[in-house]
Coordinates of C-alpha atoms in Angstrom, one line a residue:
M271 CA 32.5 -37.1 -4.6
S272 CA 29.5 -36.2 -2.7
E273 CA 26.3 -35.4 -4.5
K274 CA 24.0 -32.7 -3.6
K275 CA 20.4 -33.9 -3.0
K276 CA 18.0 -32.0 -5.2
P277 CA 14.9 -30.8 -3.3
S278 CA 11.6 -32.4 -4.2
V279 CA 8.9 -30.8 -6.2
L280 CA 6.7 -30.9 -3.0
E281 CA 9.4 -29.2 -0.9
G282 CA 9.8 -26.5 -3.5
F283 CA 6.2 -25.8 -3.6
K284 CA 6.2 -25.6 0.4
A285 CA 9.1 -23.1 0.4
F286 CA 7.1 -21.1 -2.4
L287 CA 4.0 -21.1 -0.2
M288 CA 5.9 -20.2 2.8
R289 CA 7.4 -16.9 1.5
G290 CA 6.0 -13.8 3.1
N291 CA 5.0 -12.1 -0.1
V292 CA 2.8 -15.0 -1.4
V293 CA 0.8 -15.2 2.1
D294 CA 0.5 -11.5 2.1
L295 CA -0.9 -11.7 -1.4
A296 CA -3.5 -14.4 -0.5
V297 CA -4.6 -12.3 2.5
A298 CA -4.8 -9.1 0.1
V299 CA -7.0 -11.1 -2.4
V300 CA -9.5 -12.2 0.2
I301 CA -9.8 -9.0 2.0
G302 CA -10.2 -7.1 -1.5
A303 CA -13.1 -9.4 -2.3
A304 CA -14.7 -8.8 0.7
F305 CA -14.0 -5.0 0.3
T306 CA -15.5 -5.1 -3.3
N307 CA -18.7 -6.4 -1.6
I308 CA -18.9 -3.4 0.7
V309 CA -18.2 -0.9 -2.1
N310 CA -20.6 -2.5 -4.5
S311 CA -23.4 -2.3 -1.6
V312 CA -22.4 1.3 -1.1
V313 CA -23.0 2.3 -4.7
K314 CA -26.0 0.2 -5.2
G315 CA -27.6 1.2 -1.9
I316 CA -26.6 5.0 -1.6
I317 CA -25.0 6.3 -4.5
N318 CA -27.4 4.9 -7.4
P319 CA -30.4 6.2 -5.6
L320 CA -28.9 9.6 -5.0
V321 CA -28.0 9.7 -8.8
G322 CA -31.4 8.2 -9.5
A323 CA -33.2 10.9 -7.8
F324 CA -32.7 13.1 -10.9
G325 CA -34.2 10.2 -13.1
T326 CA -34.3 6.5 -13.1
K327 CA -33.6 4.8 -9.6
D328 CA -31.2 2.2 -11.3
L329 CA -28.2 3.7 -13.0
N330 CA -28.2 0.4 -15.1
Q331 CA -31.2 1.7 -16.7
Y332 CA -29.7 4.7 -18.2
S333 CA -29.1 4.3 -22.0
S334 CA -29.2 5.7 -25.3
C335 CA -30.6 4.2 -28.6
L336 CA -28.2 4.2 -31.6
Q337 CA -30.8 2.6 -33.9
S338 CA -34.4 3.3 -32.9
P339 CA -36.9 2.2 -31.6
C340 CA -35.1 0.4 -28.6
K341 CA -37.2 -2.1 -26.9
F342 CA -36.0 -4.5 -24.2
D343 CA -37.6 -7.7 -23.0
E344 CA -38.4 -7.1 -19.3
A345 CA -37.9 -10.4 -18.1
T346 CA -34.2 -10.8 -19.2
G347 CA -33.4 -7.3 -19.7
T348 CA -31.9 -7.7 -23.1
A349 CA -32.7 -5.7 -26.2
T350 CA -35.2 -7.2 -28.4
S351 CA -34.9 -4.3 -31.2
G352 CA -32.8 -1.2 -31.9
I353 CA -29.0 -0.8 -30.7
P354 CA -28.8 0.5 -27.3
I355 CA -25.8 2.1 -25.5
M356 CA -25.8 1.2 -21.7
W357 CA -24.1 4.2 -20.7
G358 CA -25.4 3.9 -16.9
T359 CA -23.8 0.7 -16.3
V360 CA -20.4 2.3 -17.5
L361 CA -21.4 5.2 -15.0
S362 CA -22.1 2.9 -12.2
A363 CA -18.8 1.0 -12.7
T364 CA -16.8 4.2 -12.9
L365 CA -18.4 5.4 -9.5
T366 CA -17.7 2.0 -8.0
F367 CA -14.1 2.3 -9.2
L368 CA -13.7 5.9 -8.0
I369 CA -14.9 5.2 -4.5
T370 CA -12.8 2.1 -4.2
A371 CA -9.7 4.0 -5.2
A372 CA -10.5 6.8 -2.9
V373 CA -11.1 4.6 0.2
V374 CA -7.9 2.4 -0.4
Y375 CA -6.0 5.8 -0.9
F376 CA -7.3 7.7 2.1
L377 CA -7.7 4.6 4.4
M378 CA -4.6 2.7 3.3
V379 CA -2.0 4.4 1.2
L380 CA -2.1 7.9 2.9
P381 CA -1.8 6.6 6.4
M382 CA 0.8 4.1 5.4
S383 CA 3.0 6.6 3.6
K384 CA 2.7 9.1 6.6
Y385 CA 3.7 6.3 9.1
L386 CA 6.7 5.5 6.8
A387 CA 7.8 8.8 6.7
R388 CA 7.6 9.2 10.5
Q389 CA 9.6 6.0 10.8
A390 CA 12.3 7.3 8.5
A391 CA 12.5 10.6 10.3
R392 CA 13.0 8.7 13.7
Q393 CA 15.6 6.6 12.1
K394 CA 17.4 9.6 10.7
A395 CA 17.2 11.2 14.2
K396 CA 18.6 8.3 15.9
E397 CA 21.3 8.0 13.5
G398 CA 22.1 11.8 14.1
T399 CA 22.1 11.5 17.9
Q400 CA 24.5 8.4 17.5
E401 CA 26.7 10.3 15.2
V402 CA 26.7 13.4 17.7
M403 CA 27.5 10.5 20.4
E404 CA 30.5 9.2 18.4
V405 CA 31.8 12.7 17.8
T406 CA 31.5 13.5 21.4
E407 CA 33.3 10.4 22.4
L408 CA 36.2 11.2 19.9
E409 CA 36.5 14.7 21.5
V410 CA 36.9 13.2 24.8
L411 CA 39.3 10.5 23.7
K412 CA 41.5 13.4 22.3
E413 CA 41.2 15.4 25.5
I414 CA 42.6 12.6 27.3
R415 CA 45.3 11.9 24.9
D416 CA 46.3 15.5 25.0
A417 CA 46.2 15.6 29.0
L418 CA 48.4 12.3 29.0
V419 CA 50.8 14.0 26.4
A420 CA 50.8 17.0 28.6
Q421 CA 51.4 15.2 31.7
R422 CA 54.1 12.9 30.2
G423 CA 55.7 16.0 28.6
S424 CA 55.7 17.7 32.0
G425 CA 57.0 14.7 33.8
H426 CA 60.1 14.5 31.1
R427 CA 61.0 18.1 32.1
E428 CA 61.3 17.5 35.7
N429 CA 63.6 14.4 35.4

């Protein structure tokens, strides 16, 4: 009996890495990390100052105090007394998320879905044309058959 050779662990790992979806995922992670830096810069450089025009220039400084008095150590930024609620940090993170989601949707998801819809429409039109061509060929073949039958039928009558 012949014995099948089991693939080694390294061969299996190599096959795993060479799958298309793993490579695509790695590229997506790297691009996502770079994209995160861009979005964070936009939020910190543009959005936070615009929101800060109505108050503090840094959204992270917006807070409420649950237990007064709230005092912060200026060197470390930590609360030394009181219980602060740092809602400005949450607002900043929410804005970053919304901007990221909007950019991903409008620059990646929406164009890709439109592209895929156009591809599907082209494929459907191509299949429809092919079907019409097949029907036309079938009709031509039927006409040839009918002509041959008619010719044969007329040839038998003369004999």
